[in-house]
Amino acid sequence: MLRTALKPKWLGWLAALVVIVAAFIWLGLWQFGVAHTKGAHDAMADDAHKTRVTLQDYIAPHQDFPADGSLRPVVATGHFDPEHQVLVAGRVLDGKDGWWVVTPLVADGSDARIAVVRGFVSTPSAPAPTTGTSSVTVEGELAPGESPSDGTYPAGQVGSVNLAIFANQWGGQIYNAFIFATSEQPNATAAPIQTFPPPEPASGGLQIRNLGYAIQWWLFAAFAVYMWWRMVRDDYRDEQALMAAGDNVPDPKERSASV
């Protein structure tokens, strides 16, 4: 069959096939990229339409993190608990290594604590403290707790926003969430601290329609390869059939001798 495939006719078809398959694969990759981009845009649009909620009305202490709670705009009123402020090590902002400043906020009405990421510092020796325990209103976006981290850290530092560790250290009730603070009124920070925006929403996956188009183009590519192989196979079988028919034709000398 290889000899059949190497005929000039089929080599010409093979060259055309390579061009066609490459085009189909490229079109599939293009549609896949469109599907990914549209999925991300859809996720960002969904986040943009999330309404701001009051912490105490949206989630209760020890309640599971809401399914639609990630990066939900939230406002919480209470007072900071500076005694239990911690630094989260291993963070990077604008290419600089540093620490997140996390301070528990004791929410009004529930007396439960919620971790608030108030900003970023580049040295652990001068973290931004809170000023007193007066009432403060924090606005930001909600996030679920992070996974536990390995390693040992100095006193007053942790490796992640692990709410289980905070619950043990802080005592009392705690919310199963933390807040990326974007503002606090009045300003409760007495030392410089670099604020940063909440993280971008995770990709929303793939846009189904364009993903279907991508798969369609790749199926076309596979079908083109199959059709070329089938035509070569059929040509090979025809050759074999002709050869077999030629072998079955009696020799003229043998026919005359038998008369």
XYZ file of C-alpha atoms in Angstrom:
259
model
C 0.000 0.000 0.000
C 2.963 2.296 0.588
C 3.942 1.955 -3.072
C 0.448 3.057 -4.056
C 0.581 6.032 -1.691
C 3.868 7.145 -3.279
C 2.341 7.493 -6.722
C 2.620 11.066 -8.055
C -1.152 11.374 -8.063
C -1.497 10.561 -4.393
C 1.579 12.581 -3.428
C -0.077 15.585 -5.056
C -3.242 14.931 -3.089
C -1.115 14.529 0.052
C 0.464 17.957 -0.459
C -2.993 19.488 -0.810
C -4.109 17.541 2.252
C -1.291 18.973 4.379
C -2.347 22.515 3.463
C -6.020 21.792 4.147
C -5.371 20.045 7.468
C -3.056 22.836 8.630
C -5.760 25.385 7.792
C -8.432 23.398 9.622
C -6.220 22.983 12.699
C -5.440 26.718 12.698
C -9.133 27.573 12.413
C -9.859 25.208 15.299
C -7.184 26.826 17.469
C -8.545 30.261 16.582
C -12.067 29.275 17.616
C -10.675 27.705 20.794
C -8.975 31.000 21.636
C -12.203 32.877 20.961
C -14.058 30.435 23.228
C -11.555 31.015 26.034
C -11.645 34.811 25.634
C -15.429 34.958 25.551
C -15.593 32.719 28.615
C -13.310 35.102 30.511
C -15.313 38.113 29.341
C -18.533 36.429 30.440
C -17.046 35.797 33.879
C -15.913 39.413 34.175
C -19.341 40.619 33.065
C -20.968 38.423 35.699
C -18.685 39.876 38.377
C -19.390 43.413 37.177
C -23.106 42.842 37.709
C -22.749 41.463 41.230
C -24.531 43.742 43.654
C -22.811 45.038 46.765
C -23.989 43.291 49.915
C -23.729 43.924 53.626
C -21.581 41.286 55.282
C -23.992 40.474 58.102
C -26.918 40.156 55.671
C -25.037 37.973 53.200
C -23.182 35.398 55.288
C -23.330 34.246 58.888
C -20.376 33.235 61.085
C -19.187 29.656 60.415
C -21.509 29.422 57.390
C -20.072 27.802 54.257
C -18.716 30.240 51.713
C -21.497 31.147 49.246
C -21.289 29.651 45.765
C -21.550 33.113 44.193
C -19.464 34.852 46.832
C -16.059 35.003 45.146
C -15.142 38.675 44.535
C -18.611 39.743 45.647
C -18.561 43.464 46.548
C -19.178 43.722 50.277
C -19.353 46.340 53.013
C -18.745 45.564 56.681
C -18.898 47.798 59.740
C -17.205 47.073 63.049
C -13.880 47.695 64.746
C -10.432 46.316 64.063
C -8.722 43.972 66.503
C -5.068 45.084 66.175
C -3.869 42.620 68.806
C -4.420 39.735 66.375
C -3.063 41.395 63.238
C -0.812 39.085 61.181
C 1.393 39.270 58.117
C 0.967 36.794 55.273
C 4.402 36.013 53.849
C 5.398 35.173 50.308
C 3.323 37.804 48.504
C 4.396 39.796 45.452
C 3.164 43.193 44.278
C 4.528 44.983 41.212
C 7.493 42.628 41.167
C 8.403 43.237 44.832
C 8.381 40.561 47.507
C 6.501 41.393 50.659
C 3.670 40.635 53.030
C -0.081 41.141 53.174
C -1.340 42.941 56.263
C -4.345 41.024 57.600
C -6.345 42.434 60.493
C -9.489 40.887 61.973
C -12.557 43.100 61.894
C -15.075 42.479 64.682
C -18.366 42.935 62.854
C -21.138 44.939 64.468
C -24.153 42.917 65.479
C -22.461 39.517 65.518
C -19.157 40.159 67.346
C -17.676 37.627 64.925
C -14.346 38.312 63.248
C -13.615 38.453 59.539
C -10.093 38.672 58.147
C -9.428 41.857 56.178
C -6.489 42.127 53.773
C -5.738 45.824 54.230
C -2.684 46.167 52.024
C 0.916 45.228 51.262
C 4.188 46.044 53.019
C 7.694 45.367 51.730
C 9.242 44.803 55.161
C 7.872 42.946 58.167
C 9.567 45.319 60.599
C 7.108 48.142 59.993
C 3.663 46.715 59.347
C 0.769 49.125 59.255
C -0.939 49.092 62.643
C -4.509 50.080 63.328
C -5.352 53.129 65.375
C -7.498 52.303 68.363
C -10.691 50.298 68.184
C -13.119 52.940 66.941
C -15.867 52.032 64.485
C -14.794 51.661 60.862
C -16.609 50.774 57.648
C -14.661 48.574 55.260
C -15.536 48.156 51.598
C -13.959 45.519 49.413
C -14.494 42.171 47.758
C -15.142 38.836 49.404
C -12.944 35.776 48.954
C -12.808 32.224 50.351
C -9.997 31.179 52.660
C -6.744 29.881 51.205
C -5.280 26.408 51.575
C -2.805 25.690 54.382
C 0.831 26.417 53.593
C 3.938 24.442 54.418
C 6.883 25.900 56.243
C 7.651 27.640 59.504
C 7.222 31.391 59.924
C 8.283 33.916 62.558
C 5.864 34.998 65.234
C 3.139 37.190 63.811
C 3.475 35.725 60.324
C 1.642 32.993 58.430
C 2.014 31.495 54.975
C -1.572 31.859 53.772
C -4.968 33.261 54.665
C -5.849 29.999 56.375
C -9.078 30.662 58.243
C -8.738 27.525 60.365
C -5.496 28.873 61.844
C -7.100 32.260 62.420
C -10.031 30.628 64.218
C -7.610 28.941 66.630
C -5.578 32.105 67.197
C -8.418 34.592 67.452
C -10.993 32.545 69.334
C -14.703 33.246 69.255
C -16.773 33.193 66.108
C -15.279 33.725 62.661
C -16.584 34.164 59.134
C -15.541 31.571 56.555
C -14.358 34.326 54.237
C -12.003 37.264 54.080
C -12.188 40.706 52.497
C -9.809 42.360 50.031
C -10.264 45.894 51.343
C -10.525 48.716 48.821
C -11.408 51.461 51.326
C -11.958 52.045 55.026
C -13.839 54.979 56.543
C -12.565 56.600 58.602
C -8.988 55.707 57.783
C -7.776 53.439 60.584
C -4.197 53.109 59.345
C -1.518 55.127 61.130
C 1.448 53.891 59.072
C 2.022 53.829 55.309
C 0.583 50.817 53.582
C 0.336 50.044 49.885
C -3.172 49.126 48.883
C -3.803 46.967 45.829
C -6.867 45.989 43.817
C -8.537 42.619 44.363
C -7.367 39.882 41.986
C -8.908 39.547 38.567
C -11.736 37.018 38.377
C -10.705 33.556 37.338
C -11.473 32.528 33.785
C -15.073 31.547 33.316
C -14.039 28.514 31.325
C -14.877 28.178 27.657
C -17.707 29.622 25.621
C -19.567 26.516 24.482
C -20.612 27.655 21.012
C -17.103 28.607 19.887
C -15.694 25.488 21.508
C -18.103 23.510 19.324
C -16.815 25.349 16.245
C -13.231 24.481 17.214
C -14.079 20.802 17.576
C -15.902 20.943 14.231
C -12.818 22.232 12.415
C -10.645 19.549 13.998
C -13.136 16.880 12.943
C -12.957 18.250 9.389
C -9.169 17.860 9.529
C -9.463 14.277 10.739
C -12.072 13.516 8.060
C -9.812 14.914 5.320
C -6.975 12.619 6.437
C -9.374 9.675 6.525
C -10.664 10.382 2.994
C -7.136 10.530 1.577
C -6.252 7.257 3.288
C -9.456 5.638 2.030
C -8.872 6.709 -1.568
C -5.318 5.330 -1.440
C -6.621 2.102 0.089
C -9.302 1.733 -2.599
C -6.716 2.319 -5.326
C -4.473 -0.294 -3.739
C -7.322 -2.805 -3.561
C -8.194 -2.178 -7.211
C -4.582 -2.872 -8.162
C -4.604 -6.086 -6.154
C -7.855 -7.172 -7.790
C -6.449 -6.557 -11.288
C -3.321 -8.502 -10.439
C -5.383 -11.390 -9.105
C -7.562 -11.384 -12.228
C -4.452 -11.440 -14.432
C -3.090 -14.443 -12.550
C -6.321 -16.367 -13.210
C -6.222 -15.888 -17.040
C -4.979 -19.197 -18.678
C -1.796 -19.133 -20.746
C -2.636 -19.278 -24.523
C -0.104 -22.091 -25.044
C -1.739 -24.125 -22.298
C -5.168 -23.629 -23.905
C -3.941 -24.737 -27.396
C -2.239 -27.795 -25.975
C -5.370 -28.909 -24.272
C -7.426 -28.758 -27.506
